[in-house]
């Protein structure tokens, strides 16, 4: 095997079972990986320097193709209602298939860390067949120092071969695409998809399994911190604004997607960002927009003029879910240490396409746990295949069900205890629709969201006059300087008030139906925090 690169590990690929590999490129830096990707025809350099690539038919995660191996030491800890299983024999056959596929291939290897806190970080080796995948994961995880790489031993290994096709009859998969995790063998196999986000989310899944027993809360969230050390956590599903709202020029960004919260505070799992690019605004999101003009940024499924190399961020021809991956250092005011203290505020983001929820609401501790376990947002036509004209509710528990190996109650109870211990203020923020549902109303102005968040993080919003929402029971500010009072009460923004009431009752019923599966796992206080109690009392 020909091996090259600035730091070649003494714990080589042969120790992992690879044989007859043509070459292995170890820990290549960003510029070298861009060169290799272009030379191999994997992508093109756009005007101003970003690398533009296409991911083919998979432009997002393949949640239905993700599997956990049923193994003795982990079986009782897995939330099997949410995780698909394969047997050890099927995984072994899959592994042997990957090893056969790798023969005579040129591979790229990165030795990286998941987790900025040295106490909890996970050494991860990522082996890819695409140079741009190696660049992507180098951006998204944390690069060790030269000394750390000298002694690097992988705690987990991820092997990502988009060209490999699984065989359902042999491997127990649904089709040719597979993301399979073996916690005992400390191995992840990804095949049949070029969507690079599968690698980063595999690391998140691993940490979601490993950290709770250590009393560390893994979170699908962004985190930033003010000048006084007042950290803020932003929970939210894709498209709700985690990346956009945490990139605040007046606050230091800790990270935009995945974090842990333990005894010493919060810490980033990653060393980069993975932001949505579609219709990115240079006015509303200047820090993120600037990364599209940086050498080394990886742009997935962004449309580029083949002659001028100009980008068109408004063109969704290739994907609504176009993405940009870049090191966190590309964002001004970003923390290179990736650590902060305990949060003062927790913000749960939702994009309510039903137009019912207020732009911000204050949650009690019980309401916070209820909405955390619910993990609500709504999808609209154009964001995914198969969506009709009506908004579709999405309840992804803990704001990240696809990445949760354990039962949600474990994460919910851990979060509840941390909120109580550190006396954290909790808020529900709607970045979705106002003045009506999707198709009638309009998207919540980002200036309004930022003004309300600024007031919450500054500590002034908690002192504002509040009303009790008649449908959801939480407290809603009724007067905030600089924000039109009408927009604070969503019912007042609807032309047809009776239509709003009907829509609100419809959404309340969706919440109640979804939460039935958690009722036996929570306290009476959390059950009483369900929407609809205020209506019943009238």
Coordinates of C-alpha atoms in Angstrom, one line a residue:
X1 CA 0.0 0.0 0.0
X2 CA 1.3 3.4 -1.0
X3 CA 0.9 5.8 2.0
X4 CA 1.3 9.6 1.9
X5 CA 0.5 12.6 4.0
X6 CA 1.9 14.8 6.7
X7 CA 1.1 12.4 9.6
X8 CA 0.7 8.7 8.8
X9 CA -0.5 6.7 11.8
X10 CA 1.5 3.8 13.1
X11 CA -1.9 2.2 13.8
X12 CA -2.6 1.7 10.1
X13 CA -5.4 0.6 7.9
X14 CA -4.2 -3.0 8.1
X15 CA -5.1 -3.0 11.8
X16 CA -8.7 -2.3 10.8
X17 CA -8.8 -5.2 8.3
X18 CA -8.0 -3.4 5.0
X19 CA -6.0 -5.4 2.5
X20 CA -4.7 -4.7 -1.0
X21 CA -5.5 -1.0 -0.9
X22 CA -3.9 1.0 -3.7
X23 CA -3.0 4.0 -1.5
X24 CA -3.9 5.8 1.6
X25 CA -3.7 9.6 1.9
X26 CA -3.3 10.5 5.6
X27 CA -4.5 13.8 7.2
X28 CA -4.1 15.9 4.1
X29 CA -4.6 19.6 4.7
X30 CA -7.4 21.7 3.2
X31 CA -5.6 22.9 0.1
X32 CA -4.3 19.5 -0.8
X33 CA -7.7 18.0 -0.5
X34 CA -9.3 20.6 -2.7
X35 CA -6.6 19.9 -5.3
X36 CA -7.2 16.1 -5.1
X37 CA -11.0 16.6 -5.3
X38 CA -10.7 18.7 -8.5
X39 CA -8.1 16.5 -10.1
X40 CA -10.4 13.5 -9.5
X41 CA -13.4 15.2 -11.0
X42 CA -15.3 15.3 -7.7
X43 CA -16.1 19.0 -7.9
X44 CA -15.3 22.4 -9.2
X45 CA -13.8 25.6 -7.7
X46 CA -16.3 28.4 -7.9
X47 CA -15.6 32.1 -8.1
X48 CA -13.9 33.3 -4.9
X49 CA -12.7 29.8 -4.0
X50 CA -15.3 27.4 -2.6
X51 CA -15.4 23.8 -3.7
X52 CA -18.8 23.0 -5.4
X53 CA -19.9 19.3 -5.3
X54 CA -23.0 17.3 -6.1
X55 CA -24.3 14.5 -3.9
X56 CA -26.5 12.8 -6.5
X57 CA -29.9 11.3 -5.6
X58 CA -29.2 11.7 -1.9
X59 CA -29.5 15.4 -1.0
X60 CA -30.2 14.7 2.7
X61 CA -30.0 12.1 5.4
X62 CA -31.5 8.6 4.7
X63 CA -33.1 8.0 8.1
X64 CA -34.8 4.8 6.9
X65 CA -31.4 3.2 6.0
X66 CA -29.8 3.7 9.4
X67 CA -29.2 0.6 11.6
X68 CA -27.8 -0.4 15.0
X69 CA -26.3 -3.8 15.5
X70 CA -28.1 -5.9 18.2
X71 CA -25.2 -6.7 20.5
X72 CA -25.3 -8.2 24.1
X73 CA -23.7 -5.2 25.9
X74 CA -25.9 -2.6 24.3
X75 CA -29.2 -4.2 23.4
X76 CA -31.0 -3.3 26.6
X77 CA -29.9 0.4 26.3
X78 CA -31.2 1.0 22.8
X79 CA -34.6 2.6 22.1
X80 CA -35.6 0.0 19.5
X81 CA -38.9 1.8 18.8
X82 CA -36.8 4.4 17.1
X83 CA -33.8 2.4 15.8
X84 CA -33.7 -0.3 13.2
X85 CA -31.7 -3.4 13.9
X86 CA -29.4 -5.7 12.1
X87 CA -27.7 -8.8 13.4
X88 CA -24.0 -9.2 14.1
X89 CA -23.8 -11.7 11.2
X90 CA -25.3 -9.2 8.8
X91 CA -22.9 -6.5 10.0
X92 CA -20.0 -8.8 9.6
X93 CA -21.1 -9.6 6.0
X94 CA -21.4 -5.9 5.4
X95 CA -17.9 -5.2 6.8
X96 CA -16.4 -7.9 4.6
X97 CA -18.2 -6.4 1.6
X98 CA -16.6 -3.0 2.5
X99 CA -13.2 -4.6 2.7
X100 CA -13.6 -6.2 -0.7
X101 CA -14.8 -3.0 -2.2
X102 CA -11.7 -1.1 -0.8
X103 CA -9.2 -3.3 -2.7
X104 CA -7.3 -1.3 -5.3
X105 CA -8.9 1.9 -4.2
X106 CA -7.2 5.2 -3.3
X107 CA -8.5 6.1 0.2
X108 CA -8.4 9.2 2.3
X109 CA -7.9 9.0 6.1
X110 CA -8.5 11.7 8.7
X111 CA -7.8 11.3 12.4
X112 CA -10.0 13.7 14.3
X113 CA -11.8 14.4 17.6
X114 CA -15.5 14.6 18.4
X115 CA -15.8 16.9 21.4
X116 CA -13.9 20.0 22.5
X117 CA -13.8 18.9 26.1
X118 CA -10.6 16.7 26.6
X119 CA -12.4 14.8 29.3
X120 CA -15.1 13.5 27.0
X121 CA -13.8 13.8 23.5
X122 CA -13.9 10.8 21.1
X123 CA -11.0 10.0 18.8
X124 CA -12.6 9.2 15.4
X125 CA -10.8 7.8 12.3
X126 CA -12.7 8.5 9.1
X127 CA -11.8 6.5 6.0
X128 CA -13.4 7.8 2.7
X129 CA -13.2 7.1 -1.0
X130 CA -13.8 10.7 -1.9
X131 CA -11.4 13.5 -1.3
X132 CA -14.1 16.0 -0.7
X133 CA -15.6 13.8 2.0
X134 CA -12.3 13.9 3.7
X135 CA -12.3 17.7 3.5
X136 CA -15.8 17.9 4.7
X137 CA -15.2 15.8 7.9
X138 CA -11.9 17.7 8.5
X139 CA -14.0 20.9 8.6
X140 CA -16.8 19.4 10.8
X141 CA -14.8 17.6 13.5
X142 CA -11.8 18.9 15.5
X143 CA -8.3 18.5 14.2
X144 CA -5.7 17.2 16.7
X145 CA -2.4 18.8 17.2
X146 CA 0.7 17.2 15.6
X147 CA 1.6 15.8 19.0
X148 CA -1.9 14.3 19.5
X149 CA -1.8 12.7 16.1
X150 CA 1.5 11.0 17.0
X151 CA -0.2 9.0 19.7
X152 CA -3.7 8.8 18.0
X153 CA -5.7 5.7 18.6
X154 CA -9.2 5.7 17.1
X155 CA -12.0 5.2 19.6
X156 CA -14.4 4.7 16.7
X157 CA -13.8 4.3 13.0
X158 CA -16.2 5.5 10.2
X159 CA -15.8 4.0 6.8
X160 CA -17.7 6.0 4.1
X161 CA -17.9 4.4 0.6
X162 CA -20.7 6.0 -1.5
X163 CA -19.9 3.6 -4.4
X164 CA -20.7 0.5 -2.3
X165 CA -24.2 -0.9 -2.6
X166 CA -25.6 -3.0 0.2
X167 CA -27.5 -6.2 -0.6
X168 CA -30.8 -6.4 1.3
X169 CA -30.9 -10.2 1.2
X170 CA -27.4 -10.5 2.7
X171 CA -27.2 -7.4 4.9
X172 CA -30.8 -6.9 6.1
X173 CA -31.0 -3.4 4.6
X174 CA -34.0 -1.8 2.8
X175 CA -31.9 -1.2 -0.3
X176 CA -28.4 -0.3 -1.5
X177 CA -28.0 2.5 1.0
X178 CA -26.8 1.8 4.5
X179 CA -25.6 3.5 7.7
X180 CA -24.8 0.8 10.2
X181 CA -23.4 1.3 13.7
X182 CA -21.8 -1.3 15.8
X183 CA -21.2 0.0 19.3
X184 CA -19.3 -3.1 20.4
X185 CA -16.9 -3.1 17.4
X186 CA -16.7 0.7 17.5
X187 CA -17.4 0.9 13.8
X188 CA -19.7 2.8 11.5
X189 CA -20.2 1.7 7.8
X190 CA -21.8 4.1 5.4
X191 CA -22.5 3.1 1.8
X192 CA -24.7 4.0 -1.1
X193 CA -25.0 7.7 -0.4
X194 CA -22.7 10.7 -1.2
X195 CA -24.5 13.0 1.3
X196 CA -21.6 13.9 3.6
X197 CA -23.9 14.8 6.6
X198 CA -24.2 11.1 7.3
X199 CA -20.6 11.1 8.7
X200 CA -21.1 14.0 11.1
X201 CA -24.4 12.7 12.3
X202 CA -22.9 9.2 12.9
X203 CA -20.4 10.9 15.3
X204 CA -23.4 12.6 17.0
X205 CA -25.2 9.3 17.3
X206 CA -22.2 7.7 19.0
X207 CA -21.8 10.5 21.5
X208 CA -25.5 10.4 22.2
X209 CA -25.0 6.8 23.3
X210 CA -21.7 7.2 25.2
X211 CA -22.2 10.4 27.2
X212 CA -25.5 10.1 29.2
X213 CA -24.0 7.5 31.6
X214 CA -21.3 10.0 32.3
X215 CA -23.9 12.6 33.3
X216 CA -23.3 14.6 30.2
X217 CA -26.3 15.8 28.1
X218 CA -25.7 15.5 24.4
X219 CA -27.7 18.2 22.5
X220 CA -28.8 18.9 19.0
X221 CA -28.3 22.6 19.4
X222 CA -26.2 25.6 18.7
X223 CA -24.5 27.6 21.5
X224 CA -23.2 31.1 21.8
X225 CA -22.0 33.2 24.7
X226 CA -22.1 36.9 25.7
X227 CA -19.4 39.1 27.0
X228 CA -20.4 38.3 30.6
X229 CA -20.1 34.5 30.0
X230 CA -23.9 34.1 29.7
X231 CA -24.1 31.0 27.5
X232 CA -27.3 30.4 25.5
X233 CA -28.4 27.0 24.0
X234 CA -30.6 26.9 20.8
X235 CA -32.4 23.7 20.3
X236 CA -34.1 23.1 17.0
X237 CA -34.6 20.8 14.0
X238 CA -33.2 21.5 10.6
X239 CA -34.6 24.7 9.1
X240 CA -35.6 26.3 12.3
X241 CA -32.7 28.7 12.6
X242 CA -30.1 27.2 14.9
X243 CA -27.2 28.2 12.6
X244 CA -28.6 31.6 11.6
X245 CA -29.6 32.8 15.1
X246 CA -26.5 31.6 16.9
X247 CA -24.2 33.5 14.4
X248 CA -24.6 36.8 16.3
X249 CA -21.9 39.5 15.8
X250 CA -22.4 40.6 19.4
X251 CA -21.9 37.1 20.9
X252 CA -19.2 34.5 20.6
X253 CA -20.3 31.4 18.7
X254 CA -19.4 28.1 20.4
X255 CA -20.9 25.9 17.7
X256 CA -23.9 25.7 15.4
X257 CA -25.3 22.1 15.7
X258 CA -24.1 19.6 18.4
X259 CA -22.9 20.1 22.0
X260 CA -22.6 18.5 25.4
X261 CA -23.5 19.9 28.8
X262 CA -21.9 18.5 31.8
X263 CA -20.4 19.4 35.2
X264 CA -18.1 22.1 33.8
X265 CA -20.5 23.7 31.3
X266 CA -21.1 23.4 27.6
X267 CA -18.8 22.2 24.8
X268 CA -18.9 21.8 21.1
X269 CA -18.8 18.3 19.6
X270 CA -17.5 19.8 16.3
X271 CA -15.0 22.1 14.8
X272 CA -17.0 23.5 11.9
X273 CA -20.5 24.4 10.7
X274 CA -22.9 22.8 8.2
X275 CA -25.3 25.6 7.1
X276 CA -28.2 25.7 4.8
X277 CA -27.4 27.7 1.7
X278 CA -30.7 27.9 -0.2
X279 CA -31.8 31.6 -0.4
X280 CA -29.1 32.7 2.0
X281 CA -29.3 36.4 2.5
X282 CA -26.2 38.6 2.7
X283 CA -28.2 41.1 4.7
X284 CA -29.9 38.8 7.3
X285 CA -27.0 36.2 7.5
X286 CA -23.8 38.1 6.6
X287 CA -21.4 35.9 8.5
X288 CA -22.7 32.7 6.9
X289 CA -23.0 34.3 3.5
X290 CA -19.3 35.3 3.6
X291 CA -18.3 31.7 3.9
X292 CA -19.5 31.2 0.3
X293 CA -16.7 33.4 -0.8
X294 CA -13.9 31.6 1.0
X295 CA -11.4 29.1 -0.4
X296 CA -12.0 25.6 1.1
X297 CA -15.7 25.9 1.9
X298 CA -17.5 22.9 0.6
X299 CA -20.8 23.7 -1.1
X300 CA -23.2 20.8 -1.6
X301 CA -25.7 21.0 -4.4
X302 CA -25.4 24.7 -4.9
X303 CA -26.0 25.7 -8.5
X304 CA -23.0 27.3 -10.2
X305 CA -22.7 28.9 -13.7
X306 CA -20.3 26.6 -15.5
X307 CA -18.7 29.5 -17.4
X308 CA -18.5 32.4 -15.0
X309 CA -18.4 30.2 -11.9
X310 CA -20.9 32.5 -10.2
X311 CA -23.1 30.9 -7.5
X312 CA -26.9 31.1 -7.5
X313 CA -28.0 30.4 -3.9
X314 CA -31.6 31.0 -4.9
X315 CA -31.7 28.1 -7.3
X316 CA -33.1 24.9 -5.8
X317 CA -32.7 22.8 -9.0
X318 CA -30.3 20.4 -7.4
X319 CA -31.7 20.4 -3.9
X320 CA -33.8 22.5 -1.5
X321 CA -31.3 21.2 1.1
X322 CA -28.2 22.8 -0.4
X323 CA -25.5 23.0 2.3
X324 CA -22.2 24.6 3.1
X325 CA -19.5 23.1 5.3
X326 CA -16.7 25.2 6.6
X327 CA -14.3 25.5 9.7
X328 CA -15.8 27.4 12.6
X329 CA -12.8 29.8 12.2
X330 CA -14.5 31.2 9.1
X331 CA -17.2 32.8 11.4
X332 CA -16.1 36.0 13.1
X333 CA -16.4 35.9 16.8
X334 CA -16.3 32.1 16.8
X335 CA -14.7 30.3 19.7
X336 CA -11.7 28.2 18.7
X337 CA -11.7 26.6 22.1
X338 CA -15.3 25.4 21.7
X339 CA -16.2 25.6 25.3
X340 CA -18.4 27.8 27.6
X341 CA -20.0 27.8 31.0
X342 CA -23.5 26.7 32.0
X343 CA -26.3 28.3 30.0
X344 CA -28.3 31.1 31.4
X345 CA -31.0 30.7 28.7
X346 CA -32.3 27.8 26.7
X347 CA -34.2 28.6 23.4
X348 CA -36.3 25.9 21.8
X349 CA -36.8 26.8 18.1
X350 CA -39.7 25.8 16.0
X351 CA -40.8 26.7 12.5
X352 CA -44.6 26.6 12.9
X353 CA -46.1 26.6 9.4
X354 CA -49.6 26.4 10.9
X355 CA -49.2 30.1 12.0
X356 CA -50.4 29.4 15.5
X357 CA -47.5 29.8 17.9
X358 CA -46.3 33.2 19.1
X359 CA -42.9 34.5 18.2
X360 CA -41.6 33.9 21.7
X361 CA -43.0 32.3 24.9
X362 CA -41.6 31.8 28.4
X363 CA -41.7 28.2 29.5
X364 CA -41.8 26.7 33.0
X365 CA -39.5 23.8 33.8
X366 CA -42.3 21.3 33.2
X367 CA -43.3 23.0 29.9
X368 CA -39.7 23.0 28.8
X369 CA -39.4 19.2 29.3
X370 CA -42.8 18.8 27.5
X371 CA -41.6 20.7 24.5
X372 CA -38.2 19.1 24.5
X373 CA -39.7 15.7 24.4
X374 CA -42.2 16.8 21.7
X375 CA -39.6 18.4 19.4
X376 CA -42.1 20.1 17.2
X377 CA -41.7 21.9 13.9
X378 CA -43.6 21.8 10.6
X379 CA -42.5 21.0 7.1
X380 CA -43.9 22.7 4.0
X381 CA -44.1 21.8 0.3
X382 CA -40.7 22.1 -1.5
X383 CA -38.6 21.0 1.4
X384 CA -39.0 17.3 0.9
X385 CA -40.4 15.0 -1.7
X386 CA -44.0 13.9 -1.2
X387 CA -45.2 16.9 0.8
X388 CA -48.6 18.2 -0.2
X389 CA -50.0 21.7 0.0
X390 CA -50.8 21.6 3.7
X391 CA -48.1 21.9 6.3
X392 CA -46.9 18.6 7.8
X393 CA -46.2 18.5 11.6
X394 CA -42.9 16.9 12.6
X395 CA -42.4 15.8 16.1
X396 CA -38.8 14.7 16.6
X397 CA -38.2 14.1 20.2
X398 CA -35.3 15.9 21.9
X399 CA -35.1 17.9 18.7
X400 CA -33.1 15.0 17.1
X401 CA -34.9 11.6 17.2
X402 CA -32.9 10.1 14.3
X403 CA -29.7 10.4 16.3
X404 CA -31.0 9.2 19.7
X405 CA -30.0 5.6 20.4
X406 CA -31.3 5.7 24.0
X407 CA -34.9 6.3 25.2
X408 CA -35.9 10.0 25.2
X409 CA -36.7 9.9 28.9
X410 CA -33.0 9.5 29.6
X411 CA -32.2 12.7 27.8
X412 CA -35.2 14.5 29.1
X413 CA -34.5 13.7 32.7
X414 CA -30.9 14.7 32.4
X415 CA -31.9 18.0 30.8
X416 CA -34.6 18.6 33.6
X417 CA -32.0 18.1 36.3
X418 CA -29.5 20.5 34.7
X419 CA -32.1 23.2 34.1
X420 CA -33.1 23.0 37.8
X421 CA -29.5 22.9 39.1
X422 CA -28.4 25.9 37.1
X423 CA -31.7 27.9 37.3
X424 CA -32.0 28.3 33.5
X425 CA -34.7 30.4 31.8
X426 CA -36.4 28.6 29.0
X427 CA -38.1 30.0 25.9
X428 CA -40.0 28.7 22.9
X429 CA -39.3 30.7 19.7
X430 CA -41.4 30.4 16.5
X431 CA -39.4 31.2 13.4
X432 CA -42.2 30.0 11.2
X433 CA -45.3 31.7 10.0
X434 CA -47.4 34.7 11.2
X435 CA -50.6 36.2 9.8
X436 CA -51.9 32.8 8.7
X437 CA -50.6 29.4 7.9
X438 CA -48.1 28.6 5.1
X439 CA -49.6 29.8 1.8
X440 CA -51.6 32.6 3.4
X441 CA -49.4 34.2 6.0
X442 CA -45.7 35.2 5.8
X443 CA -42.5 34.0 7.4
X444 CA -41.7 35.6 10.8
X445 CA -39.4 38.6 10.1
X446 CA -35.9 37.7 11.3
X447 CA -35.6 41.2 12.7
X448 CA -38.5 40.5 15.1
X449 CA -36.9 37.1 16.1
X450 CA -33.5 38.7 16.7
X451 CA -35.1 41.6 18.7
X452 CA -37.0 39.2 21.0
X453 CA -34.0 37.0 21.4
X454 CA -31.8 39.9 22.3
X455 CA -34.3 40.9 25.0
X456 CA -34.4 37.4 26.3
X457 CA -30.6 37.0 26.4
X458 CA -30.2 40.5 28.0
X459 CA -32.5 39.5 30.8
X460 CA -35.1 42.2 30.1
X461 CA -37.8 40.0 28.5
X462 CA -38.3 38.0 31.7
X463 CA -39.5 41.2 33.3
X464 CA -41.9 42.2 30.5
X465 CA -45.7 42.1 31.0
X466 CA -47.0 38.6 30.1
X467 CA -50.3 37.0 29.1
X468 CA -51.2 33.4 29.4
X469 CA -51.8 31.7 26.0
X470 CA -55.3 30.3 26.1
X471 CA -54.4 27.2 24.0
X472 CA -50.8 26.3 25.1
X473 CA -50.8 27.7 28.7
X474 CA -47.3 29.3 28.4
X475 CA -46.5 33.0 29.1
X476 CA -46.3 35.3 26.2
X477 CA -44.8 38.9 26.3
X478 CA -47.5 41.5 25.5
X479 CA -45.2 44.5 25.3
X480 CA -41.6 44.5 24.1
X481 CA -39.9 47.7 23.0
X482 CA -39.2 47.8 19.3
X483 CA -41.6 45.0 18.5
X484 CA -45.2 45.6 17.2
X485 CA -47.6 44.4 19.9
X486 CA -49.9 42.8 17.3
X487 CA -47.2 40.3 16.2
X488 CA -46.7 39.1 19.7
X489 CA -50.3 37.8 19.7
X490 CA -50.6 35.5 16.6
X491 CA -54.4 35.6 16.7
X492 CA -54.4 39.3 16.1
X493 CA -52.4 38.8 12.9
X494 CA -55.0 36.6 11.3
X495 CA -57.8 38.3 9.3
X496 CA -60.2 35.4 10.2
X497 CA -60.0 35.0 14.0
X498 CA -62.3 31.9 14.0
X499 CA -60.0 30.3 11.5
X500 CA -57.1 30.9 13.9
X501 CA -59.0 29.3 16.8
X502 CA -59.7 26.2 14.7
X503 CA -56.1 25.9 13.6
X504 CA -54.8 26.3 17.1
X505 CA -57.1 23.6 18.4
X506 CA -56.0 21.4 15.6
X507 CA -52.3 21.9 16.5
X508 CA -53.1 21.3 20.2
X509 CA -54.7 17.9 19.3
X510 CA -51.5 17.0 17.3
X511 CA -49.3 17.7 20.4
X512 CA -51.5 15.7 22.7
X513 CA -51.7 12.7 20.3
X514 CA -47.9 12.7 19.8
X515 CA -47.2 12.9 23.6
X516 CA -49.2 9.8 24.5
X517 CA -46.1 7.6 24.0
X518 CA -44.2 9.6 26.7
X519 CA -47.0 9.9 29.3
X520 CA -45.8 6.9 31.3
X521 CA -42.2 8.2 31.4
X522 CA -42.8 11.7 32.8
X523 CA -44.0 13.2 36.1
X524 CA -47.5 14.5 36.7
X525 CA -46.2 18.1 36.4
X526 CA -44.9 17.4 32.9
X527 CA -48.2 15.8 31.9
X528 CA -50.1 18.8 33.2
X529 CA -47.9 21.1 31.1
X530 CA -49.6 19.7 27.9
X531 CA -51.4 22.2 25.7
X532 CA -55.1 22.3 26.1
X533 CA -55.3 22.5 29.9
X534 CA -56.0 26.2 29.7
X535 CA -58.9 25.6 27.3
X536 CA -60.3 22.8 29.6
X537 CA -60.3 25.2 32.5
X538 CA -62.4 27.8 30.7

